[in-house]
Coordinates of C-alpha atoms in Angstrom, one line a residue:
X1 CA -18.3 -13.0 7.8
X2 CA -16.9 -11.5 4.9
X3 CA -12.6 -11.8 4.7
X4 CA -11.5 -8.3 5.1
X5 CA -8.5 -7.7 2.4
X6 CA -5.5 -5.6 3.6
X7 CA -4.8 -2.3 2.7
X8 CA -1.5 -3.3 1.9
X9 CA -2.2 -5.9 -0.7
X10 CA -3.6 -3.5 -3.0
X11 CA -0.8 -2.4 -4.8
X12 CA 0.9 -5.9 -4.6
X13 CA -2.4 -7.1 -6.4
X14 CA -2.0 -4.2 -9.4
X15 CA 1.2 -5.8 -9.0
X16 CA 1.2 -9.2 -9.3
X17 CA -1.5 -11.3 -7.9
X18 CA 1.1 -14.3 -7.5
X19 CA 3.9 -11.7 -5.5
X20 CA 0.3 -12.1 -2.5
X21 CA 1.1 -15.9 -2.7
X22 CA 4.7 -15.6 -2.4
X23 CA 4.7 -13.0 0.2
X24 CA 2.9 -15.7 2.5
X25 CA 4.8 -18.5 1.6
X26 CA 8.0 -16.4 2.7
X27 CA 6.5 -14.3 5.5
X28 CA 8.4 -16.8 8.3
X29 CA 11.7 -16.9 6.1
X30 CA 14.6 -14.7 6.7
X31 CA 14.0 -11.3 5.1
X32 CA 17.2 -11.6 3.9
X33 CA 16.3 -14.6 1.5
X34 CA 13.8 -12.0 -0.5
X35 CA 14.2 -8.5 0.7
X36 CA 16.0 -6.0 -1.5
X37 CA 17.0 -3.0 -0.9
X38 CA 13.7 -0.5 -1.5
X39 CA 11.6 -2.7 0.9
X40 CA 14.6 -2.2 3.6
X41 CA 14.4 1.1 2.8
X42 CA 10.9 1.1 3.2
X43 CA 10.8 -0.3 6.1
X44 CA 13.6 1.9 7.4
X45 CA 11.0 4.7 6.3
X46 CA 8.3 3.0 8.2
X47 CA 9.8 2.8 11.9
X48 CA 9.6 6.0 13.2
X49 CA 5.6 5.6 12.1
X50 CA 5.7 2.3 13.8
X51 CA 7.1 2.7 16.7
X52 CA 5.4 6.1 16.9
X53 CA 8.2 8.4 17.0
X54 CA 7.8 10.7 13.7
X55 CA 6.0 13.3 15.8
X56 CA 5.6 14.4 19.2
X57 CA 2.7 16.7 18.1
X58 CA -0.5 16.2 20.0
X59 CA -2.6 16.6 17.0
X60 CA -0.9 13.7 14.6
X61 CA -1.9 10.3 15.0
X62 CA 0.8 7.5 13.8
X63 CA 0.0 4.1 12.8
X64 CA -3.6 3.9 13.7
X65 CA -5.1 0.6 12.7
X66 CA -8.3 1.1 10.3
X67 CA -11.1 -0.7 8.8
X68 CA -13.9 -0.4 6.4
X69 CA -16.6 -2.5 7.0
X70 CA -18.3 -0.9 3.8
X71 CA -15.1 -1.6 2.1
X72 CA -14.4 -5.0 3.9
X73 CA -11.0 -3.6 4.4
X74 CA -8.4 -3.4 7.4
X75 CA -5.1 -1.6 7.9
X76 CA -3.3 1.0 9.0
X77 CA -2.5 4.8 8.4
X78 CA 1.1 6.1 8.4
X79 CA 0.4 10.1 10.1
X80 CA -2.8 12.0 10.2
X81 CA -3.1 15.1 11.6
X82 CA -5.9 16.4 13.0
X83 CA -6.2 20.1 12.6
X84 CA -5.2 19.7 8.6
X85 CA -7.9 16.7 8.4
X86 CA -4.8 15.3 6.2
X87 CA -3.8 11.8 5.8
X88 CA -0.3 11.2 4.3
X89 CA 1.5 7.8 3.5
X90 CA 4.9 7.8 4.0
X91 CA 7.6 6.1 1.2
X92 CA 11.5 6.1 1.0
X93 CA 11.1 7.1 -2.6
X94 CA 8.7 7.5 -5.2
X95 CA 10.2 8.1 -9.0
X96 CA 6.0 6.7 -9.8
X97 CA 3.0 7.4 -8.4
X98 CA 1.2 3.8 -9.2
X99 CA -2.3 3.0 -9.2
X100 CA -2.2 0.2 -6.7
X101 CA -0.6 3.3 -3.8
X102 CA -3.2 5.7 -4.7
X103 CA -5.9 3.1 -3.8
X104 CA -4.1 2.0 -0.9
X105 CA -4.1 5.6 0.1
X106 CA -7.8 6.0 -0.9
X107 CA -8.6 3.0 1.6
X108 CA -7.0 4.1 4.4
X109 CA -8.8 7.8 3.7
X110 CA -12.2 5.5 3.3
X111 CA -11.5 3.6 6.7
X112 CA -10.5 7.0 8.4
X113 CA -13.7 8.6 7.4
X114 CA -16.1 5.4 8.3
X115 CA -14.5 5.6 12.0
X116 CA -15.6 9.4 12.1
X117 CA -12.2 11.5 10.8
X118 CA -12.5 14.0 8.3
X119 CA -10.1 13.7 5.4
X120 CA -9.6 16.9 3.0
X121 CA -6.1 16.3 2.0
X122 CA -4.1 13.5 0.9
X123 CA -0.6 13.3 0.4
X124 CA 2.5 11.2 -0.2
X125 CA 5.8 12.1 2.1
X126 CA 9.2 10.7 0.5
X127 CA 11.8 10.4 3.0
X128 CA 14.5 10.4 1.0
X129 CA 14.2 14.2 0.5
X130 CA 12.0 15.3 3.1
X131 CA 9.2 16.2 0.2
X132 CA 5.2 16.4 1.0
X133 CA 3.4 15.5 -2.6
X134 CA -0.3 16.8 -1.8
X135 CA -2.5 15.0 -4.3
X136 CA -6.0 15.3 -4.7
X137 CA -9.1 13.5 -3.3
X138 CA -10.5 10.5 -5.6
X139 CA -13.4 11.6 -8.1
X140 CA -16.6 9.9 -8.0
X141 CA -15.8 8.5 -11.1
X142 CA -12.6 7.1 -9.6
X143 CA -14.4 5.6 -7.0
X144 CA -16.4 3.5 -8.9
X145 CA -13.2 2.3 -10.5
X146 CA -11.6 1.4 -6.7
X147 CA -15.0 -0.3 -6.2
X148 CA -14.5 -2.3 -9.1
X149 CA -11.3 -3.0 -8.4
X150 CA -12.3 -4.4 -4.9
X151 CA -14.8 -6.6 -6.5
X152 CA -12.1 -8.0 -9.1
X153 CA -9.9 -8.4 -6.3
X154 CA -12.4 -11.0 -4.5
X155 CA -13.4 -12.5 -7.0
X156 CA -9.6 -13.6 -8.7
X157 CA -9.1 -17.0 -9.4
X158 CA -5.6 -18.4 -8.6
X159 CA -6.1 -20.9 -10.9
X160 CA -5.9 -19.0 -14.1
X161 CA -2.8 -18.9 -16.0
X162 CA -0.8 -16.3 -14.5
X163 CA 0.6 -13.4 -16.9
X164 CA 4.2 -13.1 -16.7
X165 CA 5.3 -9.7 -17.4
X166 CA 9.1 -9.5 -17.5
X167 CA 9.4 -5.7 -16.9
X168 CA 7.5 -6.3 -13.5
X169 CA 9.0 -9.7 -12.7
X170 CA 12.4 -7.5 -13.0
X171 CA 11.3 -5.2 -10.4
X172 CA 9.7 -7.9 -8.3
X173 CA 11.8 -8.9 -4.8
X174 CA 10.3 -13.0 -5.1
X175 CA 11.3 -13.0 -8.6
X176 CA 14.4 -15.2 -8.1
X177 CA 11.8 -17.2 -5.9
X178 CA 9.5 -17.2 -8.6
X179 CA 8.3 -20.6 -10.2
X180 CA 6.3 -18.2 -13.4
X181 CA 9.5 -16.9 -14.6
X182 CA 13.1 -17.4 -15.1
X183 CA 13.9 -13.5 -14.9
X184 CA 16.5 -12.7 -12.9
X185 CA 15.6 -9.4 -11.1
X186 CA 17.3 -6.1 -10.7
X187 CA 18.4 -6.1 -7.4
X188 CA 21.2 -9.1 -7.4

């Protein structure tokens, strides 16, 4: 059987393929030894979803678990309602839509429509101010790039040289953790 990847890895991969690696080797540890402050926020952002309290409404589903067996992908949605066929992923903020939480959006819409749900919109919810960003559905052309991107995904090698970019390593919570870098990040 095929190793499904998580939804939530995608954008970690754009990422950093190494920030995967350290995320396991610090799963068990303390958050406090590696969290900063937008992925308490995010997680803040994330309970009401979790614990399914965001919505009493009949017609939204909260933190369904997913898969793609096309896609050999697993995960879950944040809130889908039913009558607007819309799936939405919820963050704390977003200054940047990035490439790696477009395509985990476009997973979770490719899971949601394998199990039988229509999806006709997408959108991003921001907590912070209580604002709905609709964005579009992918292209075919952009597809084929999320397919490709799937297939460079399972086929990475750990073992090549990993490219240290400072800007990222800045931004990344495992940087102090980091053995690729000596950049400190932005969050002490």
């Amino acid at each position: 059987m095929e190793d499904y990847i998580l939804i939530s890895q995608l954008n970690d991969f754009i990422f950093c393929p190494y920030s995967i690696y350290l995320h396991n080797v610090y799963t068990d540890a303390s958050e406090e030894v590696y969290h900063a402050t937008p992925q308490t926020q995010g997680r803040i952002a994330h309970e009401t979803v979790d614990k399914k309290t965001a919505s009493r409404d009949k017609n939204t589903l909260l933190a369904l678990p997913v898969y793609s067996e096309h896609y050999g992908l697993m995960g879950k949605i944040d809130v889908y309602n039913i009558h607007e066929r819309k799936l939405i992923e919820r963050k704390y903020q977003l200054r940047n839509i990035y490439q790696g939480q477009l395509y985990q959006l476009w997973a979770q819409m490719f899971c949601m429509q394998e199990i039988g749900y229509e999806v006709e919109q997408l959108a991003f919810y921001e907590t912070s101010t209580n604002r709905v960003i609709p964005l579009q559905l992918p292209t075919q052309e952009e597809i084929v790039k999320f397919e490709s991107f799937l297939q460079q995904f399972r086929t990475y090698n750990p073992t090549e040289p990993i490219v240290v970019n400072p800007n990222k390593c800045r931004h990344c919570i495992y940087c102090n953790l980091c053995d690729k870098t000596d950049t400190g990040n932005v969050y002490e």
